[in-house]
Amino acid sequence: DWRGQFFGVVFHFWFIAGVMWSSICLCPLKRCLLCFRGGSCTQGRRCAPRRSMEAMEAVPCTDGAAPRASQPWAARRTAPALYFGCFVGGGVAALVLALRSGVPWMLGAYADNIVDAVRTWGGGTLQYWGLPTNAADVVPFTQRVGTYVALSWSNIWILATGPRLASRPSLVTWALLFNTYGQRCLFYRAPDERPFHGFDLMTIGFAAYSLGLRHRRAIGKYVVRYWFVVLFILALLWPLGWHGRIDVSSPRAIDQVRFNLFEGAFIALWLVAGERLVQGEIFGEDRMQFLNQWALLVFLIHKAVHIVVPAPWNWVALFGLVPLRFAQELWRRRCELTAAAALLDTRPM
């Protein structure tokens, strides 16, 4: 019944809506962070040209309160760390305490309205993701929402204040990673946190693009060199025998910590060595670009295929599009070669 499960039918389009929403929320920070990327963020001064992520590792802090070069090495390192820890870390702690306690108090007065909205718009789909179905469930739900909002807002706080206080702006991205997965390990997150999860991941990517990642080149070199050791260590984090969707059946206690460390490790690995893990020859020599279009097409239609076509023919239909897309790519290349040959023939000698 697609009418009763409307949000389940078009759920994959929420990814696009989530990217748009996250981009709008992060837009106010974009100009200032790109100024730090260029090496200057002084009021009234035009931003310098953008630098690569590797170049951002060498960008010093432009704050006027930074220690002078004549001071001892320990003082030059300790003072920015104390400023960063007290101001930025204190703000994060205040946000977590305020939102985890304040949000349930604010939304608890509207328990009946929240339940009516879930029943009216969600059907069985939103209930499946943990939204409240009666008034008694609203308070636990709002407590979870406070936890999710606290993480997202604390990340924004770190991005807004961290580059001005850190000795190197590229260190802020590491602080963002530790804050994100530190809170995810400490506080339980139910299936209804998925929209906030996407926003947090985009915030990390935005910080890595704008500020860089300190020592990413050196770390990435050893990750690629000793990839088998990295995979062995990560395999030890995965609980033996675990199967199913973690985003639907969220684990608790030690398993929650293990899964979040697992995810955080892969995010960090992608940021430090993502461009070295995939060889360009896949698309240059092997010409596998058609897989990009096939993946996009399957992403858009796979839910409808699973509803209409019975198993196992639904998977046959989806993977059967691979040779069709490959044939279309061959035909496109042939047409381009024919057009190029015709153009050469019509040129005057």
XYZ file of C-alpha atoms in Angstrom:
349
model
C 0.000 0.000 0.000
C 2.070 2.924 -1.250
C -0.450 5.494 0.042
C -0.051 4.313 3.625
C 3.729 3.980 3.222
C 4.306 7.056 1.091
C 7.493 8.137 2.884
C 8.835 4.610 2.522
C 8.307 4.678 -1.253
C 10.237 7.918 -1.815
C 12.690 7.482 1.053
C 15.749 7.575 -1.199
C 14.851 11.080 -2.372
C 15.293 12.256 1.192
C 19.021 11.908 0.567
C 18.817 14.751 -1.951
C 16.617 16.785 0.384
C 19.094 16.137 3.198
C 22.020 17.384 1.118
C 20.082 20.541 0.246
C 19.100 21.126 3.879
C 22.645 20.549 5.118
C 24.072 22.892 2.477
C 21.692 25.672 3.519
C 22.555 25.227 7.200
C 26.312 25.273 6.547
C 26.230 28.143 4.051
C 26.828 30.925 6.643
C 30.139 29.303 7.623
C 31.346 28.797 4.077
C 32.898 32.209 3.420
C 34.858 32.422 6.664
C 36.145 28.848 6.438
C 37.260 29.368 2.858
C 39.144 32.443 4.057
C 41.012 30.212 6.498
C 41.646 27.851 3.603
C 43.408 30.691 1.830
C 45.350 31.707 4.921
C 43.512 34.888 5.971
C 40.197 35.559 7.639
C 40.543 39.184 8.656
C 37.499 41.416 8.507
C 37.529 43.619 5.451
C 40.263 41.713 3.634
C 39.543 39.720 0.523
C 40.062 36.000 0.783
C 43.280 34.610 -0.628
C 43.175 31.991 -3.378
C 42.105 28.537 -2.301
C 44.754 26.000 -1.426
C 44.803 22.249 -1.539
C 44.104 20.149 1.533
C 47.813 19.355 1.839
C 48.690 23.043 1.760
C 46.219 23.741 4.541
C 48.325 21.650 6.920
C 50.938 24.411 6.898
C 48.525 27.341 7.409
C 49.198 28.931 10.816
C 46.634 30.536 13.066
C 46.010 34.197 12.182
C 44.676 35.122 15.601
C 46.402 38.147 17.057
C 46.657 36.444 20.462
C 48.886 33.684 19.151
C 52.196 33.232 21.025
C 55.240 34.975 19.615
C 58.100 33.042 18.050
C 60.465 34.243 20.819
C 58.543 32.283 23.435
C 59.602 28.724 24.350
C 58.308 25.852 22.273
C 56.157 24.545 25.160
C 54.500 27.934 25.597
C 53.809 28.269 21.893
C 52.089 24.878 21.928
C 50.394 25.036 25.320
C 48.714 28.434 25.112
C 46.646 27.744 21.960
C 45.706 24.326 23.321
C 44.449 25.897 26.559
C 42.491 28.560 24.679
C 40.977 25.941 22.426
C 40.204 23.495 25.224
C 38.629 26.013 27.584
C 36.610 28.063 25.122
C 35.675 25.534 22.445
C 35.482 22.534 24.767
C 33.501 24.494 27.340
C 31.027 25.569 24.690
C 30.568 21.979 23.551
C 29.911 20.830 27.118
C 27.411 23.654 27.678
C 25.516 22.812 24.493
C 25.322 19.121 25.361
C 24.027 19.794 28.867
C 21.531 22.448 27.784
C 20.038 20.587 24.831
C 19.832 17.178 26.469
C 17.912 18.747 29.371
C 16.082 21.604 27.648
C 14.643 19.962 24.544
C 12.522 17.380 26.452
C 11.127 20.170 28.612
C 10.214 22.325 25.600
C 8.660 19.606 23.435
C 7.013 17.651 26.235
C 4.170 20.180 26.360
C 3.225 19.306 22.777
C 3.125 15.528 23.200
C -0.380 15.078 21.811
C 0.312 17.251 18.769
C 3.501 15.351 17.981
C 1.722 11.993 18.163
C -1.099 13.241 15.918
C 1.415 14.454 13.329
C 3.186 11.089 13.299
C -0.077 9.197 12.858
C -1.302 11.553 10.131
C 1.805 11.823 7.968
C 3.935 8.856 8.781
C 1.700 5.815 8.699
C 3.735 2.768 9.634
C 6.968 4.012 8.106
C 7.864 6.743 10.605
C 6.867 4.494 13.491
C 9.288 1.941 12.063
C 12.082 4.464 12.530
C 11.279 5.061 16.205
C 9.023 8.121 16.191
C 6.483 8.291 19.059
C 3.120 6.559 18.644
C 1.565 7.675 21.949
C 2.005 10.505 24.441
C 4.123 8.402 26.810
C 6.759 7.924 24.098
C 7.209 11.640 23.463
C 9.495 12.388 26.434
C 12.032 9.620 25.607
C 11.836 10.692 21.983
C 12.562 14.340 22.810
C 15.477 13.266 24.994
C 16.959 11.453 22.027
C 16.335 14.462 19.781
C 18.156 16.656 22.286
C 21.142 14.315 22.057
C 21.151 14.495 18.254
C 20.810 18.287 18.140
C 23.545 18.699 20.750
C 26.050 16.872 18.566
C 25.153 18.812 15.415
C 25.215 22.190 17.147
C 28.443 21.436 18.977
C 30.063 20.622 15.623
C 28.891 23.991 14.302
C 30.324 25.649 17.411
C 33.696 23.995 16.835
C 33.716 25.092 13.184
C 32.752 28.666 14.047
C 35.273 29.207 16.853
C 37.981 26.578 16.464
C 39.939 28.007 13.496
C 40.505 31.285 15.354
C 41.942 29.587 18.438
C 43.746 26.493 17.145
C 47.459 26.729 16.382
C 46.700 25.159 12.995
C 43.242 25.440 11.375
C 43.620 21.922 9.985
C 43.548 20.577 13.557
C 39.899 21.623 13.832
C 38.841 18.802 11.517
C 40.376 16.272 13.900
C 38.543 17.950 16.782
C 35.334 17.595 14.794
C 35.954 13.888 14.243
C 36.699 13.261 17.920
C 33.655 15.247 19.030
C 31.332 13.452 16.619
C 32.323 9.905 17.385
C 33.071 10.601 21.031
C 29.466 11.676 21.586
C 28.175 8.829 19.453
C 30.050 6.364 21.653
C 28.845 7.953 24.893
C 25.162 8.526 24.103
C 22.752 6.024 22.582
C 21.338 6.959 19.185
C 18.151 5.273 17.968
C 17.090 4.752 14.317
C 15.365 8.162 14.242
C 18.763 9.935 14.260
C 19.411 9.254 10.571
C 18.740 12.837 9.327
C 21.150 14.225 11.929
C 23.726 11.591 11.038
C 23.796 12.771 7.438
C 24.190 16.381 8.545
C 27.088 15.468 10.848
C 28.876 13.602 8.054
C 28.465 16.540 5.700
C 29.814 18.872 8.391
C 32.941 16.731 8.682
C 33.401 16.717 4.908
C 32.861 20.470 4.746
C 35.497 21.025 7.436
C 37.999 18.731 5.709
C 37.496 20.551 2.405
C 37.697 24.044 3.909
C 40.359 23.632 6.600
C 42.262 20.518 5.565
C 43.334 17.685 7.851
C 46.572 17.926 9.801
C 49.189 15.313 8.777
C 46.798 13.640 6.348
C 49.550 13.021 3.794
C 51.848 11.257 6.271
C 49.029 9.226 7.816
C 47.629 8.307 4.404
C 51.027 7.088 3.234
C 51.250 4.546 6.033
C 47.582 3.573 5.727
C 48.107 2.622 2.088
C 51.421 0.925 2.828
C 50.085 -1.168 5.724
C 46.468 -1.567 4.597
C 46.415 -5.232 5.657
C 47.291 -4.260 9.240
C 44.537 -1.637 9.230
C 41.944 -4.150 8.025
C 43.089 -6.697 10.615
C 42.694 -4.198 13.456
C 39.268 -3.095 12.215
C 38.157 -6.717 11.890
C 38.786 -7.119 15.618
C 36.233 -4.363 16.309
C 33.422 -6.130 14.446
C 31.382 -8.466 16.694
C 31.468 -12.011 15.359
C 28.129 -13.218 14.060
C 26.530 -9.780 13.845
C 24.231 -9.310 10.865
C 21.363 -7.078 9.835
C 20.926 -3.325 9.592
C 22.595 -1.416 12.389
C 20.635 1.753 11.562
C 17.369 -0.128 12.248
C 18.425 -2.237 15.236
C 20.812 0.111 16.991
C 23.140 -1.718 19.399
C 23.740 -0.649 22.978
C 26.561 -0.743 25.537
C 29.894 -2.017 24.236
C 28.563 -2.909 20.781
C 27.498 0.699 20.320
C 31.062 1.830 21.033
C 32.534 -0.777 18.686
C 30.300 0.109 15.747
C 30.863 3.841 16.138
C 34.628 3.374 16.373
C 34.396 1.217 13.265
C 32.534 3.905 11.355
C 34.771 6.701 12.620
C 37.868 4.779 11.557
C 36.562 4.373 8.009
C 35.642 8.063 7.814
C 39.161 9.012 8.898
C 40.718 6.517 6.474
C 38.712 7.950 3.611
C 39.777 11.500 4.461
C 43.494 10.705 4.751
C 43.829 8.244 1.858
C 40.641 8.279 -0.205
C 42.296 9.395 -3.433
C 44.971 6.689 -3.091
C 42.549 3.802 -2.552
C 41.049 3.991 -6.059
C 43.241 3.868 -9.147
C 42.476 6.268 -11.963
C 43.125 3.520 -14.513
C 39.705 2.054 -13.646
C 38.092 4.932 -15.527
C 40.973 5.839 -17.847
C 42.164 2.509 -19.253
C 39.296 0.175 -18.302
C 36.569 2.723 -19.194
C 34.190 1.789 -16.400
C 32.429 5.154 -16.310
C 29.137 3.502 -17.239
C 28.942 2.035 -13.728
C 28.422 5.556 -12.371
C 25.275 6.041 -14.449
C 24.051 2.533 -13.608
C 24.499 3.150 -9.872
C 22.585 6.438 -10.094
C 19.746 4.793 -12.018
C 19.484 1.896 -9.561
C 19.521 4.318 -6.640
C 16.451 6.056 -8.062
C 14.371 3.011 -9.050
C 15.424 0.156 -6.734
C 12.606 0.704 -4.205
C 9.945 0.630 -6.920
C 11.488 -2.504 -8.444
C 11.491 -4.262 -5.071
C 7.791 -3.415 -4.615
C 6.619 -4.395 -8.102
C 8.884 -7.326 -9.035
C 8.858 -10.428 -6.779
C 12.084 -11.969 -5.463
C 14.512 -13.077 -6.817
C 13.595 -11.432 -10.113
C 13.863 -7.978 -8.566
C 17.625 -8.457 -8.235
C 17.823 -9.922 -11.724
C 16.093 -6.825 -13.067
C 18.430 -4.432 -11.264
C 21.676 -6.178 -12.201
C 20.339 -6.868 -15.686
C 20.634 -3.148 -16.322
C 24.450 -3.429 -16.212
C 24.885 -4.999 -19.688
C 22.215 -2.675 -21.074
C 24.044 0.353 -19.729
C 27.351 -1.021 -21.071
C 25.811 -1.476 -24.537
C 24.504 2.084 -24.402
C 27.983 3.333 -23.512
C 29.523 1.424 -26.431
C 26.916 2.885 -28.781
C 27.638 6.396 -27.502
C 31.383 5.976 -28.095
C 30.748 4.627 -31.569
C 28.567 7.621 -32.417
C 31.249 9.996 -31.132
C 33.935 8.311 -33.243
C 31.676 8.416 -36.305
C 30.946 12.102 -35.770
C 34.652 12.866 -35.293
C 35.571 10.976 -38.469
C 32.877 12.797 -40.435
C 34.155 16.129 -39.144
C 37.684 15.320 -40.280
C 36.440 14.324 -43.730
C 34.589 17.618 -44.208
C 37.559 19.815 -43.309
C 39.134 21.653 -46.271
C 42.599 20.460 -47.244
